[in-house]
Structure formats: structure tokens, C-alpha cells
Short mmCIF file of C-alpha atoms in Angstrom, two decimals:
data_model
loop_
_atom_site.label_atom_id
_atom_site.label_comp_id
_atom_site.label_asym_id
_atom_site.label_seq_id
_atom_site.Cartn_x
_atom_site.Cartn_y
_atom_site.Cartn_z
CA UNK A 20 0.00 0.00 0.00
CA UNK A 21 2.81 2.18 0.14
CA UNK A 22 4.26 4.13 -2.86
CA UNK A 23 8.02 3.83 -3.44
CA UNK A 24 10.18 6.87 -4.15
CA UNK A 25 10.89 7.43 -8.10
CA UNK A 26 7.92 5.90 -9.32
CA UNK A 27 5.23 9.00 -9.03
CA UNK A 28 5.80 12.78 -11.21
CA UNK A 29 6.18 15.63 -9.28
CA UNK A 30 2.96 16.82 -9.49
CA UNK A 31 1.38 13.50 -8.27
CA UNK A 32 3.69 14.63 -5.33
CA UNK A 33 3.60 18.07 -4.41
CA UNK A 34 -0.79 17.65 -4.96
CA UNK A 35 -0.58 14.56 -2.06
CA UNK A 36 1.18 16.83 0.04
CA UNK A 37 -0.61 19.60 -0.10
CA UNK A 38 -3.40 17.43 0.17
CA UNK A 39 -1.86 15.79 3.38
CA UNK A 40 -0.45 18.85 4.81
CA UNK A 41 -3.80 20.48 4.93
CA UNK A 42 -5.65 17.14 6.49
CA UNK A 43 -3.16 17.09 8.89
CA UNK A 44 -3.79 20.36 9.97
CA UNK A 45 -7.49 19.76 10.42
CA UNK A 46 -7.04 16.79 11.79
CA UNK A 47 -4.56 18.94 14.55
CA UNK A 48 -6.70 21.60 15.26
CA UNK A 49 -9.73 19.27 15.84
CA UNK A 50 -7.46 17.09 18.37
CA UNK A 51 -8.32 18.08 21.91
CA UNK A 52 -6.48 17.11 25.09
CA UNK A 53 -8.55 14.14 26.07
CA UNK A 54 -7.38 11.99 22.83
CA UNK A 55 -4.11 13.05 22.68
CA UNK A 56 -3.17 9.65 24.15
CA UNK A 57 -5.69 7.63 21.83
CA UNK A 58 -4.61 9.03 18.82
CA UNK A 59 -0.63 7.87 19.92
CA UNK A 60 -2.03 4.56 20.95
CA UNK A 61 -4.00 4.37 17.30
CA UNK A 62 -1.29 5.66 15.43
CA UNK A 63 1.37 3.35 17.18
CA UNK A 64 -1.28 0.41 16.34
CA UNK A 65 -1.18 1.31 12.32
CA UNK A 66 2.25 1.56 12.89
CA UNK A 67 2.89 -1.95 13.65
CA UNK A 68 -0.52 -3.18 11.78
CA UNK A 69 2.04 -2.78 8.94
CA UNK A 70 4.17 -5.57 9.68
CA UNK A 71 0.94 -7.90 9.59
CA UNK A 72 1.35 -9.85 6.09
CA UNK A 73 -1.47 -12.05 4.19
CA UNK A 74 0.23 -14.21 1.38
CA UNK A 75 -2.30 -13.30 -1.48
CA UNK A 76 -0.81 -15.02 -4.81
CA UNK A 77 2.83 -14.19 -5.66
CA UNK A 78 3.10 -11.78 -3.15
CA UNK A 79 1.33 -10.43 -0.29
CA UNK A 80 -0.52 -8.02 1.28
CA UNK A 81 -0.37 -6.17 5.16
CA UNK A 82 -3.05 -4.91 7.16
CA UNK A 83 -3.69 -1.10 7.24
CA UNK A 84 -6.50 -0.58 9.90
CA UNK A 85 -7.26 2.81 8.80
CA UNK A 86 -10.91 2.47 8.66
CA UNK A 87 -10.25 1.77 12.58
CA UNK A 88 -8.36 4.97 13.35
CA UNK A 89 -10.78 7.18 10.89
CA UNK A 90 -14.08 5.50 13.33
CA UNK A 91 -12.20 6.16 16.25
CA UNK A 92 -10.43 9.66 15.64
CA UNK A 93 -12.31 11.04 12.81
CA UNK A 94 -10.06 13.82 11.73
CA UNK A 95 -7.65 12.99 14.18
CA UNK A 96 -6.75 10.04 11.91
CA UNK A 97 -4.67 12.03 9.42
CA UNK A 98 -1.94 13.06 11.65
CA UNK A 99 -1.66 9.68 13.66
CA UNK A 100 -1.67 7.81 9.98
CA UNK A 101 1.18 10.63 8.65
CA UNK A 102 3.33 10.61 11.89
CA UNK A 103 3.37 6.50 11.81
CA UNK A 104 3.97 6.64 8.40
CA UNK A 105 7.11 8.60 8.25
CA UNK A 106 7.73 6.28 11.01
CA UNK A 107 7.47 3.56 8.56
CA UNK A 108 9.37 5.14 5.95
CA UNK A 109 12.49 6.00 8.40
CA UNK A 110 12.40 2.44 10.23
CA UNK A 111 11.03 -0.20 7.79
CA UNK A 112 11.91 2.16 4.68
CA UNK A 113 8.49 1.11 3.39
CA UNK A 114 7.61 4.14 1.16
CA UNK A 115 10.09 7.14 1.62
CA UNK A 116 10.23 10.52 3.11
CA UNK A 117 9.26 12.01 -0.72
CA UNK A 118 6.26 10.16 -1.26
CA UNK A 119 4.83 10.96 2.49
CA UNK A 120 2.37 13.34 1.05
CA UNK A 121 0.65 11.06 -1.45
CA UNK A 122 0.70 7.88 0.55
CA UNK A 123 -0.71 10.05 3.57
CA UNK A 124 -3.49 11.03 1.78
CA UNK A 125 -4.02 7.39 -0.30
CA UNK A 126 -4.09 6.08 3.63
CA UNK A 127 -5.94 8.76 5.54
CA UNK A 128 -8.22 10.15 3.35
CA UNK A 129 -10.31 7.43 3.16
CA UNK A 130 -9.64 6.99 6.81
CA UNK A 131 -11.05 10.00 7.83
CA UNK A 132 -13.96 9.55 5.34
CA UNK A 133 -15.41 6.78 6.11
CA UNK A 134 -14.86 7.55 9.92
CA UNK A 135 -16.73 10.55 9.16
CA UNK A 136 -19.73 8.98 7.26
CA UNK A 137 -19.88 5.78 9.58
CA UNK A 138 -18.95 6.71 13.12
CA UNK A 139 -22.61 8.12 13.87
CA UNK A 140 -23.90 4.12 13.39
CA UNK A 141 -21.56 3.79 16.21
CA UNK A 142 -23.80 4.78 19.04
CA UNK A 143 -26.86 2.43 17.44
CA UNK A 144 -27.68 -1.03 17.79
CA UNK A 145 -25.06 -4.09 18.01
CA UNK A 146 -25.87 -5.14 14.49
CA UNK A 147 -25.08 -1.23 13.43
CA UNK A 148 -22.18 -1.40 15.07
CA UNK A 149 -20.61 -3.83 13.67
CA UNK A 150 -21.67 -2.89 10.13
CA UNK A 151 -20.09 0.30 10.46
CA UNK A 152 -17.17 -1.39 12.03
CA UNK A 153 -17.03 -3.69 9.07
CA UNK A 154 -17.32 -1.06 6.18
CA UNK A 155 -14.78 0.81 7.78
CA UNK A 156 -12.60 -1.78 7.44
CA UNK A 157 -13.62 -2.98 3.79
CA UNK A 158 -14.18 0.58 2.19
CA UNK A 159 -10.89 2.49 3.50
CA UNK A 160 -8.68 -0.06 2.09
CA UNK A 161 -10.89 -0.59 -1.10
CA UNK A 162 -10.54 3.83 -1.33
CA UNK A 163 -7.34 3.40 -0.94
CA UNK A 164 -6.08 0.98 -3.37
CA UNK A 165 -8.17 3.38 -6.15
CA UNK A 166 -6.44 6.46 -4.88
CA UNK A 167 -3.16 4.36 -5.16
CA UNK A 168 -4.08 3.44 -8.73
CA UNK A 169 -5.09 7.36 -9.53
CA UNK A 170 -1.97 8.24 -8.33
CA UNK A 171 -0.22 5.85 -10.53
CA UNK A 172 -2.68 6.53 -13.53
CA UNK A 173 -1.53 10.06 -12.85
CA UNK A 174 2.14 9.49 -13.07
CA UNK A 175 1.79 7.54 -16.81
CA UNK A 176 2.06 4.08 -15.08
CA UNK A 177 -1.51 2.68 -16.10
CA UNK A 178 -4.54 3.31 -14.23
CA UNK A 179 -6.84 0.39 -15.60
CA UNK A 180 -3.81 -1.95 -14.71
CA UNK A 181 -2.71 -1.09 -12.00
CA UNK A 182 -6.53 -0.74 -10.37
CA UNK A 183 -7.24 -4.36 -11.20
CA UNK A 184 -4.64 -5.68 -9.92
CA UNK A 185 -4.55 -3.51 -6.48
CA UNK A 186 -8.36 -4.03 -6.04
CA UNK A 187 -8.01 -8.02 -6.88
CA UNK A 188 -4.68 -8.44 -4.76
CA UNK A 189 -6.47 -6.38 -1.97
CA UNK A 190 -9.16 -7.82 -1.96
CA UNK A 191 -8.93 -10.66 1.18
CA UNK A 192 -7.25 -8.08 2.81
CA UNK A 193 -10.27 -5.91 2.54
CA UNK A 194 -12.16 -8.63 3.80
CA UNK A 195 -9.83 -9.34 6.83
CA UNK A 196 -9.58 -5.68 7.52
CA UNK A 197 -13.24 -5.18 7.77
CA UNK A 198 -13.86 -8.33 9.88
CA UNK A 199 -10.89 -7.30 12.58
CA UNK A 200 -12.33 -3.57 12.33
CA UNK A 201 -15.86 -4.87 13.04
CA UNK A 202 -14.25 -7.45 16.20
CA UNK A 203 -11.99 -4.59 17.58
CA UNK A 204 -14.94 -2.16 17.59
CA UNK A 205 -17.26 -4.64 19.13
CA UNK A 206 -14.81 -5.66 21.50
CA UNK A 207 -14.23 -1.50 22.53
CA UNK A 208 -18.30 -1.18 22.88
CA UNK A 209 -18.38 -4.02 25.53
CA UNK A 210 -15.09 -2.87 27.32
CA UNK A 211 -14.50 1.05 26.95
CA UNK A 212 -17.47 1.98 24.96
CA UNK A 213 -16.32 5.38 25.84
CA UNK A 214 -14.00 5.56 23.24
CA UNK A 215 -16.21 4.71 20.53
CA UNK A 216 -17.62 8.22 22.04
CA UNK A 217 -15.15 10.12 21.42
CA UNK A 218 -15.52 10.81 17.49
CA UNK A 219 -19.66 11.51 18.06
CA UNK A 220 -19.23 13.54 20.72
CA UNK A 221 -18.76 17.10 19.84
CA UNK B 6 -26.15 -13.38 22.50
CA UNK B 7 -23.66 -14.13 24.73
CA UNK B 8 -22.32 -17.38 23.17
CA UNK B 9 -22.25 -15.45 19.95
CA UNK B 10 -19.68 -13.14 20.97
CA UNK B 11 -17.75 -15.48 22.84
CA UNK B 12 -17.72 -17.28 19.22
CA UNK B 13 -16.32 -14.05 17.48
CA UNK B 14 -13.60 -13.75 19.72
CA UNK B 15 -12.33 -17.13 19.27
CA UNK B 16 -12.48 -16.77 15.78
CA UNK B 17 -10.71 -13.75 16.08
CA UNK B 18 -8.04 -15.15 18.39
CA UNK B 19 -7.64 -17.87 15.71
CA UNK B 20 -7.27 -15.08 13.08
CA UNK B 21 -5.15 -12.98 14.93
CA UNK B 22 -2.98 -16.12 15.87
CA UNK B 23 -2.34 -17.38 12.45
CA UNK B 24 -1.28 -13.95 11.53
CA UNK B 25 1.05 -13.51 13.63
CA UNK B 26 2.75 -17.42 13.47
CA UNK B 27 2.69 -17.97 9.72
CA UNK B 28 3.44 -14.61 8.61
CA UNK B 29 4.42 -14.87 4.95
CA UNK B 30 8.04 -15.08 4.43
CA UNK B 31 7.94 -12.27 1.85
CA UNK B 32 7.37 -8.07 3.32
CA UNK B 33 5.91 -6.74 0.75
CA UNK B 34 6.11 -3.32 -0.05
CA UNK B 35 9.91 -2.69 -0.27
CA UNK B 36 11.79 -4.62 -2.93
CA UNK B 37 15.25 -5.46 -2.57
CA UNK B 38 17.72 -5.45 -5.63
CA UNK B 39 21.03 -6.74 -5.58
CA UNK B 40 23.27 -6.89 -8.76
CA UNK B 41 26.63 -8.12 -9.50
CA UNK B 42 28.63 -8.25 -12.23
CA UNK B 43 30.73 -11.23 -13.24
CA UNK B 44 32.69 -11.19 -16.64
CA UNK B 45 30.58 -9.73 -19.14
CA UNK B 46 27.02 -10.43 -17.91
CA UNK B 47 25.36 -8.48 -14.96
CA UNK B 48 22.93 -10.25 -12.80
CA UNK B 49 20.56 -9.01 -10.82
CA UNK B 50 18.29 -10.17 -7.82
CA UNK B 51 15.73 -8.96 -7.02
CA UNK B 52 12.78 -9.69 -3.95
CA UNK B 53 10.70 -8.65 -1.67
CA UNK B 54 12.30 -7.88 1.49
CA UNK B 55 12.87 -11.62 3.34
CA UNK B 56 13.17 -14.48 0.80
CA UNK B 57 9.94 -14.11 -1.71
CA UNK B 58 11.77 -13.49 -5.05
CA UNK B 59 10.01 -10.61 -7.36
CA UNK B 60 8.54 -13.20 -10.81
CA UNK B 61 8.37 -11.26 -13.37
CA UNK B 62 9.41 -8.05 -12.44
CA UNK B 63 10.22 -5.27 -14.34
CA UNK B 64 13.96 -4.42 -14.67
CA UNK B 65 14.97 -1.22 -16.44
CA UNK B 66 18.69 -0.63 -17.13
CA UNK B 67 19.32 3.19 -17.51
CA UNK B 68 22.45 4.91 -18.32
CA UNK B 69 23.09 6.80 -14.72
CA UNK B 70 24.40 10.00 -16.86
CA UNK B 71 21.51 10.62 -18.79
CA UNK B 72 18.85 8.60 -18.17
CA UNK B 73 18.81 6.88 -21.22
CA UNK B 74 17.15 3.36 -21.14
CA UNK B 75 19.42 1.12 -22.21
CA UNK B 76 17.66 -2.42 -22.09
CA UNK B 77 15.03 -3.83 -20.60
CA UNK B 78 13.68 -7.34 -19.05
CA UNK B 79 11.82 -9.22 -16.91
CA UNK B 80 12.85 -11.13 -14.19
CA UNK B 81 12.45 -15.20 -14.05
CA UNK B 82 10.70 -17.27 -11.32
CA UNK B 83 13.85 -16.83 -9.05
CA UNK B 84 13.60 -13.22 -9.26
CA UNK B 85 16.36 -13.45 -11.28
CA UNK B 86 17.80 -11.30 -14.36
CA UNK B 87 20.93 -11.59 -16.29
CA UNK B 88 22.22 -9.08 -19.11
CA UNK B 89 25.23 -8.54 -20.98
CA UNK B 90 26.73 -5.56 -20.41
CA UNK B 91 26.17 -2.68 -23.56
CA UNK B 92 28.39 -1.94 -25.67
CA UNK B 93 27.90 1.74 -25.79
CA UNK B 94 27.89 1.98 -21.74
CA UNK B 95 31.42 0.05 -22.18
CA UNK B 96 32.64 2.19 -24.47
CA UNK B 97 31.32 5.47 -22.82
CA UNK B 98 32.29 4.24 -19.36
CA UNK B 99 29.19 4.94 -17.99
CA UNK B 100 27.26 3.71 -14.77
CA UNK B 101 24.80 1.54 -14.79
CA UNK B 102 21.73 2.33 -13.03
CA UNK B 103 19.12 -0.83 -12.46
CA UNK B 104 15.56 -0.08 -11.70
CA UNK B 105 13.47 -2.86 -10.93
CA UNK B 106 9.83 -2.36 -10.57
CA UNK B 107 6.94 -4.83 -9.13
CA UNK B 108 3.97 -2.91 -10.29
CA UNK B 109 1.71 -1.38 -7.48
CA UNK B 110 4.08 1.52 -7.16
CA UNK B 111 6.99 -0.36 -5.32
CA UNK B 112 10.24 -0.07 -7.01
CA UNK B 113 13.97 -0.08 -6.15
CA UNK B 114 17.09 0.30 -7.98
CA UNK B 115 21.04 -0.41 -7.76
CA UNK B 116 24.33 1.36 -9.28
CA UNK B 117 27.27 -0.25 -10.76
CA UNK B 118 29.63 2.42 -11.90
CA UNK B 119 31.70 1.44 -14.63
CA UNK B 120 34.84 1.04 -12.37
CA UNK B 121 33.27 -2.52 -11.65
CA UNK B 122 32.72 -3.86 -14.76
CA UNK B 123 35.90 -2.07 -16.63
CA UNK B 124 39.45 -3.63 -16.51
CA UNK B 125 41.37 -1.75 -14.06
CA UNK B 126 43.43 0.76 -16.46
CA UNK B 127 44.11 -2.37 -18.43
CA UNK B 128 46.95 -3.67 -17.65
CA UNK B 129 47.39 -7.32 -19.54
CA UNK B 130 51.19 -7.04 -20.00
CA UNK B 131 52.05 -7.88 -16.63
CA UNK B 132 50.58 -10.39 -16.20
CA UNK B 133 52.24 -11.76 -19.81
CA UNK B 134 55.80 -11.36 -18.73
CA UNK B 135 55.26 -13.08 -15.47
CA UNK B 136 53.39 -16.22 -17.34
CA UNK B 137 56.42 -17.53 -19.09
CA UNK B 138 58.43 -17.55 -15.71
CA UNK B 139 55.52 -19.01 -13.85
CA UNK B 140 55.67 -21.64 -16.71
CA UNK B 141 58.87 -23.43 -16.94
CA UNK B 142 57.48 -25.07 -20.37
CA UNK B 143 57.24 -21.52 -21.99
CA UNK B 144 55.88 -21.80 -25.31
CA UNK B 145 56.23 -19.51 -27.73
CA UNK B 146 54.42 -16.33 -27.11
CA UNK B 147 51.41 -16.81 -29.28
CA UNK B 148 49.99 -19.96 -27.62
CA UNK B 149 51.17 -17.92 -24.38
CA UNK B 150 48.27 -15.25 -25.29
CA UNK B 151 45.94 -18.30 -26.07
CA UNK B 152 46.81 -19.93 -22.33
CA UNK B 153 46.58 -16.74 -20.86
CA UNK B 154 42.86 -16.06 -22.01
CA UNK B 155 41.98 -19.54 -21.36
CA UNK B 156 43.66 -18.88 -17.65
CA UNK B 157 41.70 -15.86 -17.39
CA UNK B 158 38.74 -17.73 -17.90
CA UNK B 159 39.50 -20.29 -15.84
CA UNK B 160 40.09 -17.94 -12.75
CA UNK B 161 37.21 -16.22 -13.53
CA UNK B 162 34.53 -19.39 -13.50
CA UNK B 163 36.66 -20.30 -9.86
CA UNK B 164 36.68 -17.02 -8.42
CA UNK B 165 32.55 -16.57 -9.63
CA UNK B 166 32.29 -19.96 -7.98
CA UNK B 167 34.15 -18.93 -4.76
CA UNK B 168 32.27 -15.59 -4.43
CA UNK B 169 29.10 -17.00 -5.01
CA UNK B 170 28.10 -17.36 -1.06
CA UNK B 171 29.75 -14.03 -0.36
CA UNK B 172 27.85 -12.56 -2.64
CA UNK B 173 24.94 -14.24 -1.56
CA UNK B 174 25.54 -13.03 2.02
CA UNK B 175 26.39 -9.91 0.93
CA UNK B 176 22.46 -9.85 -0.64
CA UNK B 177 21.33 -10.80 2.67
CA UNK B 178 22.63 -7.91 4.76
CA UNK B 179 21.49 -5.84 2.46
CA UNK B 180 17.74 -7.19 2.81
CA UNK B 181 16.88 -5.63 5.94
CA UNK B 182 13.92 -6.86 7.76
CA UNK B 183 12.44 -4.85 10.69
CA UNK B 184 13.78 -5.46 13.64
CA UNK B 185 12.11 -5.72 17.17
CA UNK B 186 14.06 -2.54 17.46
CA UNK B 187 12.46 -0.97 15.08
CA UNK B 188 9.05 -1.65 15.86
CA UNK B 189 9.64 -0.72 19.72
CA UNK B 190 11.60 2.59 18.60
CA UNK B 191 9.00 3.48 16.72
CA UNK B 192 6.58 3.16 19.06
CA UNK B 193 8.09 5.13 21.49
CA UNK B 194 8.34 7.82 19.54
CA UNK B 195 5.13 7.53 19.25
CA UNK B 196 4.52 7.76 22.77
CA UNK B 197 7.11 10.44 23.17
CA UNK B 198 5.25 12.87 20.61
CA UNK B 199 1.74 12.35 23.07
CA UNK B 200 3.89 13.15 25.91
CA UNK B 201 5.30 16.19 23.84
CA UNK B 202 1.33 17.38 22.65
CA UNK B 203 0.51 16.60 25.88
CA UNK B 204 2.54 19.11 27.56
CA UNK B 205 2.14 21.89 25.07
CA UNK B 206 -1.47 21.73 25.71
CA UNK B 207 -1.14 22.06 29.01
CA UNK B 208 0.60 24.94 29.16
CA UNK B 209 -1.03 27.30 30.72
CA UNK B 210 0.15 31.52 29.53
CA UNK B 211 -1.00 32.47 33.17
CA UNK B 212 1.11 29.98 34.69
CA UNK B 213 0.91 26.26 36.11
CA UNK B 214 -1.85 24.61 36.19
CA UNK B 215 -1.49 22.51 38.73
CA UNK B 216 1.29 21.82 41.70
#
């Protein structure tokens, strides 16, 4: 899921981090002191969510849990997913300090989007719980894997390509994403529901 | 309800479990090149960081000065590709940039300058005066040139043979996987930058807030 260095144009680049820069921002100015720690937590869990590999054909594929930190943070999401992944890219190098921008906002735009659109099904029933848990899950990675193929449309490398195959090689992980998304997000409404709280309340 | 849940957690666990105790052997998402050169032919590895080699990747050889594509291929099931070196970089002395690319936006690339793959300021003639002494049959000096290329050869196929495992070593350091290190580093800093928003937001311009 993450972009390599030398493969995007430079105005694939400099858009994503623009793009980023500004989500960040929101996503900063929306943080108040109470989540400071759950957003470090969050981020620190996408962090190492990384590291989580699926053998899907020839290669494989690693666990994002955006949709998680978009339910759960909302906004807030954008700077935990940029500040883990420059993490990422100085530890692992997985992506690279260039590309930051563009994978930020491949990951945590559709983070904070679908956090946005499902965290109000959060305070509802069990069953809408755990469909917005779910879709979280499924849709930020499916987003994501189209931005990444946008990006790379954008940069001359083929979108129509490059979307099938990141949509069909993503696919179980989309699956496995939303099913841990809906059990972690369950599991958080029996435990600390108050946390699932945090995103509706305003 | 109740047995339900208990259900999903198990299944969870058992997802969660398998994760973590078969992880695949390959990290996807950084590709790892390695290239060597050996007589006339460069070969290059390439994989995904741990052992999974990259089938069928795409391996672009550019001329480092210009850019200038100079061949390209695709790498076999071992994530293997082998090219002779061009002409025109041989003859222009130039470096040889590899770019190998998996698709999906990951790519990587490796450098051999032309120091590798050129003779060292070619310097056969040693190496023909000592022959005939290391020789006590010395033959005339035309089948001497003939022996000496042959010997040249020969070294060559022992000394690829010999270097083989270094080499291969050699590719291993260079594929990196993260450490525990890592992972813990990184989460502390993590930590560290809550600790660091935490404070600023607490700060108070009339003072402390609290004793």
C-alpha cells in the first residue's frame, strides 16, 4: 500500500502533500487534550498493523487498519496515519520521506472519510455497530487501493492496470480488515465503549 | 447473545494467531535489488524484502548520466535477471543504473559504476611477462596469449564460484527486515510525541496549572 520513491511525477507529489499537509492540519486543530493519548495509541497500532502480512498469490498483502483509526479519531486520523507513516518510511523504509504526502493522503483520506460517514452508526444497535465497524474496514482499504491506482494513472504508469490488480490483490485483505475492524470495535463497545464516544461527541 | 460473541472472539483469536505465526516469508512493499557483475554479464536479484523473489518483475537498465534506457527485461521465477553488459555503456564508461519495478508503485534500484565492470586501467602485459616464468614449459608467445585467455577464464569461472556465497551473504545484509528494534523505537516515539502534545497543551500563559 505504500508508494516507493521514483515511481510518481512531481505533481502527483507536491498535490498529495498539499493534500496531506492540509488534512493534517485539520485533523490537529480538531485534536483536543482528552485523545491526545488515543490518537498515539492508534497511530502506534497502524504503525505496527504494517508488519501484519497475508500471502495473497505471488506476493502479499499487510493490514492497514485505517478504517479503525478514521471510526475512532475522525479527523484525528490524518496526523496519527502521517506521523506513523514517516515512522514507517524512516524504520522499515516502506515508502520514503518524498512520497509521504501522497501515501498520507491514499491512507488517511479514506480513513477520515469513512470515519466521518460511519462513526454516527456507532452509538446504534449491536448489528449497526458492527456494520459500520465492518465497512470501515472494507471501504478504507478498497478507497485506498483506487487512490493508489489514480496516483499511478496520474504518473503515466496505467490506471486500468494497475486498479485491477490492487483491487483483486487487496481484496482478502479488505475482507480481513473489515472483519478485525468490526471485532476490535465490538470488543471496545463491551469494554470502553467510551472511546467509541469520542468521534460523536462534539 | 452471549455465546455469539464469545464465538467471534475465538475466531478472532484464531485469526489474529495465524497472523502472527505464519506470517508470509515475503514483506511486501519494499523490494530489494542486488546486482553483481561477473565477466561480461550483470545479474541481478531482485525480492521482496525476506526471501519471496520478485517473478516477473520489471527491470529497467538506464544509463546513470543521462537517463537513457538502455535495455530492458523481466525477471524469471527466481527473481532473477541476467544481461550482458552494452556496448555503448562500455565504451562510454558509464554507470549503470538498475531499476526494478513490481507494479503497485513499489520499485527499487542499484548502481554499478563502470569502475566494476571495466578492466582496471588495463593492464594485460604484466601479467604476460610473469606467465612464461611461472611456466617453466614456456611456449612460444602466441599460444602464451591463447593460455593466458583460457587462464583468465579459468580464474574467472573459480573465483565466480568462490564468491558466489559471499555474494549471496552480501544480498542478505542488504535485505533488511524490521527489527524488534524498530518496531519498539517506533513506538516510542510515538509515545514520546503524546507526551510532547501533551505538555504543550497544558501549558497554561497564566502559569501552572497545577502543583
Amino acid at each position: 500500500m505504500h508508494i516507493s520513491e521514483g515511481v510518481l511525477t512531481a505533481p502527483v507529489l507536491i498535490g498529495g502533500a498539499v493534500l496531506t499537509a492540509a488534512g493534517t492540519t485539520v485533523g490537529l486543530k480538531k485534536l483536543d487534550y482528552d485523545r491526545i493519548m488515543t490518537v498515539s495509541m492508534l497511530s502506534a497500532t497502524f504503525f505496527v498493523a504494517s508488519l501484519i502480512h497475508v500471502p495473497v498469490g505471488p506476493g502479499s498483502v499487510h493490514l492497514l487498519l485505517g478504517g479503525l483509526l478514521g471510526l475512532l479519531l475522525g479527523w484525528g486520523a490524518f496526523p496519527a496515519i502521517v506521523v506513523a507513516l514517516l515512522l514507517q518510511a524512516i524504520f522499515f523504509q516502506y515508502g520514503g520521506i518524498v512520497v509521504l504526502g501522497i501515501n498520507g493522503l491514499n491512507i488517511g483520506g479514506p480513513a477520515v472519510l469513512c470515519g466521518l460517514f460511519l462513526s454516527p452508526l456507532l452509538g446504534g444497535s449491536k448489528k449497526q455497530l458492527m456494520t459500520a465497524g465492518f465497512l470501515a474496514g472494507f471501504c478504507s482499504m478498497f478507497l485506498s487501493a483506487l487512490l493508489m491506482a489514480g496516483a499511478l494513472f496520474l504518473s503515466d504508469q496505467g490506471f486500468l492496470h494497475a486498479a485491477v490488480i490492487l483491487l483483486s490483490s487487496h481484496l482478502p485483505i479488505m475482507l480481513i480488515e473489515g472483519l478485525i475492524t468490526m471485532f476490535v470495535v465490538s470488543f471496545l463497545a463491551r469494554v470502553q465503549p467510551e472511546i467509541l464516544s469520542l468521534t460523536t461527541r462534539k | 447473545m452471549f455465546t455469539h460473541s464469545c464465538l467471534h472472539n475465538k475466531q478472532l483469536f484464531l485469526l489474529l494467531a495465524y497472523l502472527f505465526l505464519f506470517p508470509s516469508e515475503s514483506l511486501a512493499h519494499k523490494i530489494r535489488v542486488f546486482a553483481w557483475v561477473s565477466g561480461n554479464m550483470v545479474t541481478v536479484e531482485s525480492g521482496f524484502a525476506g526471501k519471496r523473489p520478485l517473478i516477473n518483475g520489471k527491470v529497467t537498465v538506464k544509463d546513470n548520466k543521462n537517463g537513457t534506457i538502455l535495455l530492458q527485461g523481466n525477471s524469471d521465477e527466481k527473481g532473477v535477471f541476467t544481461f550482458p553488459i552494452p556496448d555503448k555503456a562500455r565504451a562510454e564508461a558509464r554507470d549503470l543504473l538498475i531499476v526494478v519495478s513490481g507494479g503497485e508503485g513499489h520499485q527499487n534500484q542499484w548502481l554499478i559504476p563502470s569502475t566494476e565492470y571495466l578492466p582496471q586501467g588495463e593492464v594485460p602485459s604484466p601479467a604476460l611477462d610473469k606467465k612464461p616464468c611461472l611456466s617453466p614449459t614456456a611456449s612460444p608467445s602466441s599460444s602464451a596469449e591463447v593460455d593466458n585467455a583460457e587462464l583468465k577464464q579459468l580464474i574467472e569461472e573459480v573465483l565466480e564460484e568462490q564468491l558466489a556465497p559471499i555474494r549471496r551473504s552480501l544480498a542478505k545484509a542488504e535485505n533488511k527486515k524490521p527489527t524488534i528494534h524498530d518496531i519498539l523505537g517506533g513506538i516510542g516515539y510515538l509515545l514520546g510525541l503524546a507526551g510532547l502534545a501533551a505538555w504543550l497543551k497544558n501549558r497554561r500563559p497564566g502559569g501552572q496549572q497545577k502543583q
